[in-house]
Amino acid sequence: MSSSDTSPRPSKRARHSLDQGSSPLHASSSPFSLTNLKHHPEFWFDDGNIVLVAQHTGFRIYRGLLAAQSTVFADMFASATSAANEVLEGCPVVHLTDPEDDLVYLLRILLPTSPTCYRTPDPEIIHSFDEIFGVVRLAHKYHIQPIEDQELRSLQEYWLTSDFDVFFGPSKSHIDMEPVHYIGAVNLARLTDTPLMLPLALYQCCYLGSELLDGWIREDDTVEYLSPEDVRRCFDARIALTCQESFLVSRLFDVIHPQRCKARGRCAPIVAALSYTSMREQPSPVVHALWEWSPTLVGLQGLCEGCVQVLHERDKEQRRRIWDALPRILGITVEGWGKPSEGAGNAA
């Protein structure tokens, strides 16, 4: 959702950080009549024994099933039962400050009503990033650690991996990610203290342009912004990444040793011409510092097999060098970055 520099900011409800979005768990400050309550079609069970209210929508569910998975919910329900300030059809009513859509996403995992609600490796089932974001936020808020860990792992399987070979391998992700979603990914990494997600998330944010300031508009019209510190990181790193792009190209099309050329050095003028052209062309907005040159190299005319192989090796070597340096370029410290690992590091 691109916007020009001259277009006004969208008039949306802003959420500058996830911590600020976590308001008190109980009744909202504005008066609300239960007679106007809309029953959620998927989560209104006639034999449910508690009613959750989010954005004027009611969820009549089973108290015990949620309380067994969240100590926060258990405490809330115990308080609601003892106080019994509001009752609907014999059920205690608990008001939440969470977006309705996020609550639906979480309940579909905790109280699945169909097989598609289960997290499976089925490539046919694609989940939106908005869904993953909402589930992680609420799972963290309500202390449902297994769900939080599960959703974070799904992000780290590909889009936010710390493994170089996984990132440049075939995508097996079941999450639909757009560039602007990485704003939310940075905020999730900060919220959940998952620093291994930060290098790629911040790297992608560096290339958002004005969208970095516009923020990510969620399905419920709230807007996620990076913190001022992370915005500054992205602006500073963008300059460094541009230098890395130029250095990569200069190394990629550097002189090839005659012993590697199977055409007895006849490829040298072609490589020199490629270097001249690539260094003088207008920078492409789609060419990032980690952009993979190998697919382009396959179609080069006039180069022998040996020289093409050298270019492939250089391409991977230079991308790996930039990959390993991402935390330093972004001004953060991440333990374990660049190594195949499921553990979390520490970031500053």
XYZ file of C-alpha atoms in Angstrom:
348
model
C 0.000 0.000 0.000
C 2.322 2.659 -1.282
C 1.732 6.321 -0.668
C 3.535 9.301 -2.108
C 5.427 11.785 -0.020
C 2.732 14.394 -0.664
C -0.250 12.270 0.349
C -1.633 12.800 3.858
C -1.190 10.213 6.559
C -4.200 7.893 6.899
C -6.559 8.861 9.667
C -6.338 5.641 11.633
C -6.021 4.633 15.245
C -2.325 4.461 15.997
C -0.514 1.921 18.110
C 3.121 2.980 18.445
C 4.136 -0.136 20.339
C 2.544 -3.368 21.390
C 3.079 -2.681 25.045
C 0.992 0.470 24.795
C -1.724 -1.559 23.125
C -2.060 -3.855 26.131
C -4.665 -2.032 28.166
C -6.322 -3.270 31.381
C -8.018 -6.581 30.892
C -11.391 -5.843 32.397
C -14.329 -3.579 31.675
C -13.972 -0.760 29.203
C -14.389 2.825 30.387
C -17.216 3.638 27.969
C -20.758 2.529 28.834
C -22.110 -0.322 26.746
C -25.502 -2.003 26.776
C -25.583 -5.785 26.486
C -28.861 -5.453 24.612
C -26.849 -4.240 21.614
C -24.378 -7.115 21.836
C -23.681 -8.891 18.555
C -23.231 -12.644 18.907
C -20.172 -13.937 17.110
C -21.448 -16.628 14.705
C -18.459 -18.922 15.196
C -18.005 -18.624 18.955
C -21.445 -18.387 20.523
C -22.235 -21.720 22.113
C -25.658 -22.063 23.706
C -24.184 -24.171 26.514
C -21.197 -21.845 27.061
C -20.722 -20.586 30.607
C -18.962 -17.237 30.186
C -19.300 -14.319 27.745
C -16.306 -12.368 26.489
C -17.005 -8.976 24.899
C -14.602 -7.404 22.398
C -15.580 -4.348 20.348
C -19.333 -4.853 20.965
C -19.177 -8.503 19.875
C -19.944 -11.308 22.305
C -18.230 -14.700 22.514
C -20.083 -17.261 24.609
C -17.525 -19.938 25.294
C -16.386 -22.518 27.838
C -14.607 -20.964 30.772
C -12.733 -24.090 31.808
C -11.165 -24.678 28.401
C -9.616 -21.206 28.312
C -8.692 -21.120 32.005
C -6.798 -24.398 31.629
C -4.546 -22.824 28.998
C -4.034 -19.356 30.493
C -3.486 -18.336 34.103
C -4.458 -14.785 33.129
C -7.823 -15.962 31.818
C -8.241 -18.157 34.906
C -7.757 -15.166 37.223
C -10.066 -12.982 35.126
C -12.830 -15.574 35.126
C -12.518 -16.182 38.864
C -12.854 -12.454 39.487
C -15.811 -12.153 37.118
C -17.617 -15.054 38.775
C -17.164 -13.688 42.296
C -18.082 -10.108 41.385
C -20.838 -10.952 38.879
C -21.296 -7.294 37.956
C -22.821 -8.237 34.621
C -24.663 -11.405 33.680
C -26.053 -12.397 30.295
C -28.298 -15.440 29.982
C -26.910 -16.685 33.287
C -23.256 -16.233 32.231
C -20.755 -13.793 33.763
C -19.616 -11.126 31.293
C -15.963 -10.114 30.883
C -15.054 -7.051 28.797
C -11.776 -7.199 26.888
C -9.894 -4.352 25.251
C -8.581 -6.526 22.415
C -9.514 -6.195 18.737
C -12.328 -8.563 17.803
C -10.369 -10.084 14.913
C -7.356 -10.871 17.096
C -9.558 -12.611 19.648
C -11.135 -14.690 16.879
C -7.693 -15.738 15.622
C -6.675 -16.838 19.117
C -9.920 -18.674 19.856
C -9.620 -20.601 16.590
C -6.445 -22.139 17.972
C -7.594 -22.609 21.570
C -11.127 -23.761 20.644
C -10.808 -25.038 17.046
C -14.133 -25.508 15.297
C -12.697 -26.999 12.086
C -9.527 -28.855 10.975
C -8.260 -25.736 9.139
C -7.801 -24.044 12.510
C -4.969 -26.410 13.435
C -1.425 -25.347 12.563
C -0.201 -27.966 10.085
C 2.552 -28.035 7.425
C -0.146 -28.292 4.739
C 1.071 -25.951 1.943
C -2.525 -25.443 0.796
C -3.390 -23.573 4.004
C -2.033 -20.011 3.903
C -2.283 -17.765 6.955
C -2.156 -13.981 6.820
C 0.540 -12.143 8.728
C -2.234 -10.151 10.411
C -3.485 -13.421 11.885
C -0.047 -14.489 13.133
C 0.549 -11.018 14.557
C -2.751 -11.003 16.439
C -2.237 -14.473 17.874
C 1.296 -13.735 19.088
C 0.222 -10.468 20.690
C -2.669 -12.019 22.609
C -0.807 -15.223 23.456
C 1.908 -13.060 24.979
C -0.606 -10.866 26.795
C -2.513 -13.814 28.260
C 0.610 -15.883 29.009
C -0.151 -18.746 26.624
C 3.470 -19.645 25.985
C 3.016 -22.753 23.779
C 0.894 -20.788 21.291
C 3.272 -17.825 21.326
C 6.247 -20.123 20.680
C 4.389 -21.979 17.925
C 3.540 -18.812 16.007
C 7.019 -17.337 16.394
C 8.535 -20.578 15.083
C 6.318 -20.359 12.019
C 7.750 -16.903 11.279
C 11.311 -18.094 11.846
C 10.944 -21.088 9.559
C 11.545 -18.903 6.506
C 10.631 -15.203 6.462
C 12.567 -14.347 9.617
C 15.112 -17.141 9.727
C 18.674 -16.661 10.952
C 19.912 -19.398 8.603
C 21.458 -18.085 5.374
C 20.874 -21.308 3.424
C 17.231 -21.531 4.505
C 16.509 -17.952 3.463
C 18.003 -18.423 0.012
C 16.472 -21.872 -0.420
C 12.986 -22.689 -1.707
C 10.195 -21.029 0.241
C 8.033 -23.431 2.237
C 6.279 -20.795 4.287
C 2.525 -20.939 4.848
C 2.412 -17.251 5.836
C 1.532 -14.497 3.378
C 4.067 -11.712 3.989
C 4.143 -8.292 2.329
C 7.058 -5.847 2.748
C 5.135 -3.501 5.066
C 4.375 -6.414 7.415
C 7.977 -6.338 8.611
C 7.061 -3.309 10.720
C 4.830 -5.646 12.704
C 7.551 -8.302 12.716
C 10.007 -5.884 14.342
C 7.443 -5.000 16.997
C 6.723 -8.675 17.691
C 10.435 -9.372 18.071
C 10.686 -6.510 20.561
C 7.549 -7.539 22.450
C 8.500 -11.210 22.823
C 12.250 -10.689 23.214
C 13.034 -12.753 20.102
C 16.159 -10.987 18.824
C 16.966 -13.538 16.108
C 13.990 -12.126 14.179
C 15.319 -8.572 14.244
C 18.088 -8.531 11.593
C 15.891 -9.638 8.687
C 12.851 -7.706 9.907
C 14.796 -4.448 10.248
C 16.649 -5.123 6.988
C 13.355 -5.392 5.104
C 12.090 -2.215 6.773
C 15.135 -0.357 5.423
C 13.677 -0.664 1.918
C 10.122 0.481 2.687
C 10.721 4.114 1.800
C 7.892 6.415 2.927
C 5.828 3.410 4.046
C 8.191 3.128 6.996
C 6.752 6.419 8.295
C 3.165 5.669 7.219
C 3.187 2.467 9.276
C 1.384 -0.809 8.712
C -2.406 -0.484 8.651
C -3.975 -3.588 10.178
C -7.321 -5.151 9.309
C -8.981 -3.377 12.263
C -7.603 -0.003 11.045
C -5.054 0.352 13.840
C -1.598 1.349 12.639
C 1.661 -0.215 13.760
C 4.696 2.078 13.799
C 8.303 1.327 14.570
C 9.772 2.975 17.640
C 11.769 6.159 16.912
C 14.951 4.246 17.756
C 14.222 1.529 15.182
C 13.238 4.094 12.535
C 16.598 5.771 13.087
C 18.330 2.399 12.766
C 16.663 1.804 9.418
C 17.605 5.217 8.029
C 21.222 4.841 9.127
C 21.463 1.251 7.890
C 19.989 2.113 4.478
C 23.061 4.218 3.725
C 25.388 1.416 4.829
C 23.442 -1.147 2.790
C 23.771 0.987 -0.338
C 27.539 0.905 0.128
C 27.365 -2.868 0.588
C 25.414 -3.194 -2.674
C 28.095 -1.278 -4.573
C 30.909 -3.281 -3.022
C 29.150 -6.564 -3.853
C 28.837 -5.607 -7.523
C 32.472 -4.505 -7.707
C 33.625 -7.823 -6.236
C 31.185 -9.856 -8.318
C 32.499 -8.573 -11.650
C 36.133 -8.251 -10.630
C 38.825 -9.726 -12.894
C 38.619 -13.525 -13.107
C 41.881 -15.452 -12.894
C 42.785 -16.886 -16.329
C 43.137 -20.382 -14.855
C 39.404 -20.428 -14.051
C 38.418 -19.340 -17.575
C 37.813 -22.273 -19.918
C 37.839 -19.910 -22.895
C 41.510 -19.029 -22.332
C 40.798 -15.515 -21.139
C 38.350 -14.550 -23.869
C 35.681 -13.890 -21.221
C 37.679 -11.058 -19.615
C 36.290 -8.260 -21.857
C 32.723 -9.460 -21.215
C 33.212 -9.428 -17.438
C 34.816 -5.984 -17.665
C 31.833 -4.710 -19.665
C 29.428 -6.160 -17.090
C 31.324 -4.403 -14.314
C 31.287 -1.095 -16.197
C 27.570 -1.326 -16.965
C 26.429 -2.471 -13.514
C 28.377 0.240 -11.691
C 27.034 3.032 -13.887
C 23.402 2.071 -14.253
C 20.684 3.782 -12.235
C 20.219 1.762 -9.020
C 17.156 -0.447 -9.204
C 14.640 -0.244 -6.340
C 14.223 -4.037 -6.469
C 17.935 -4.759 -6.028
C 18.610 -5.011 -2.295
C 21.967 -5.668 -0.683
C 21.037 -9.354 -0.332
C 19.543 -9.599 -3.812
C 20.536 -12.894 -5.425
C 22.397 -12.402 -8.706
C 22.683 -16.096 -9.621
C 19.391 -16.333 -11.595
C 20.549 -13.378 -13.715
C 23.972 -14.902 -14.287
C 22.472 -18.046 -15.817
C 21.329 -16.127 -18.882
C 24.588 -14.289 -19.590
C 25.756 -14.723 -23.175
C 29.364 -15.310 -24.167
C 30.758 -16.447 -20.818
C 32.295 -19.885 -20.454
C 31.096 -22.373 -17.858
C 34.142 -21.762 -15.681
C 33.619 -18.004 -15.468
C 29.907 -18.379 -14.774
C 30.788 -20.728 -11.904
C 33.189 -18.124 -10.497
C 30.429 -15.491 -10.596
C 28.045 -17.844 -8.775
C 30.642 -18.478 -6.075
C 31.350 -14.773 -5.666
C 27.651 -13.957 -5.510
C 27.071 -16.386 -2.643
C 30.266 -15.370 -0.862
C 29.401 -11.670 -0.920
C 25.788 -12.204 0.099
C 26.978 -14.387 2.970
C 29.379 -11.646 4.047
C 26.554 -9.073 4.139
C 24.242 -11.551 5.888
C 26.754 -12.147 8.679
C 27.246 -8.389 9.058
C 23.534 -7.468 9.271
C 23.419 -7.042 13.073
C 26.464 -4.750 12.956
C 25.042 -2.761 10.026
C 21.743 -2.351 11.895
C 23.408 -1.360 15.150
C 22.214 -4.352 17.185
C 23.876 -7.318 18.870
C 22.347 -10.742 18.216
C 23.886 -13.893 19.645
C 23.813 -16.869 17.300
C 23.031 -14.891 14.143
C 24.033 -16.654 10.935
C 24.217 -20.076 12.553
C 21.535 -22.775 12.118
C 19.966 -22.615 15.557
C 16.546 -22.741 17.189
C 17.706 -20.854 20.241
C 17.246 -17.162 20.866
C 20.006 -14.642 21.260
C 20.125 -11.284 22.951
C 19.768 -8.003 21.124
C 20.408 -4.458 22.205
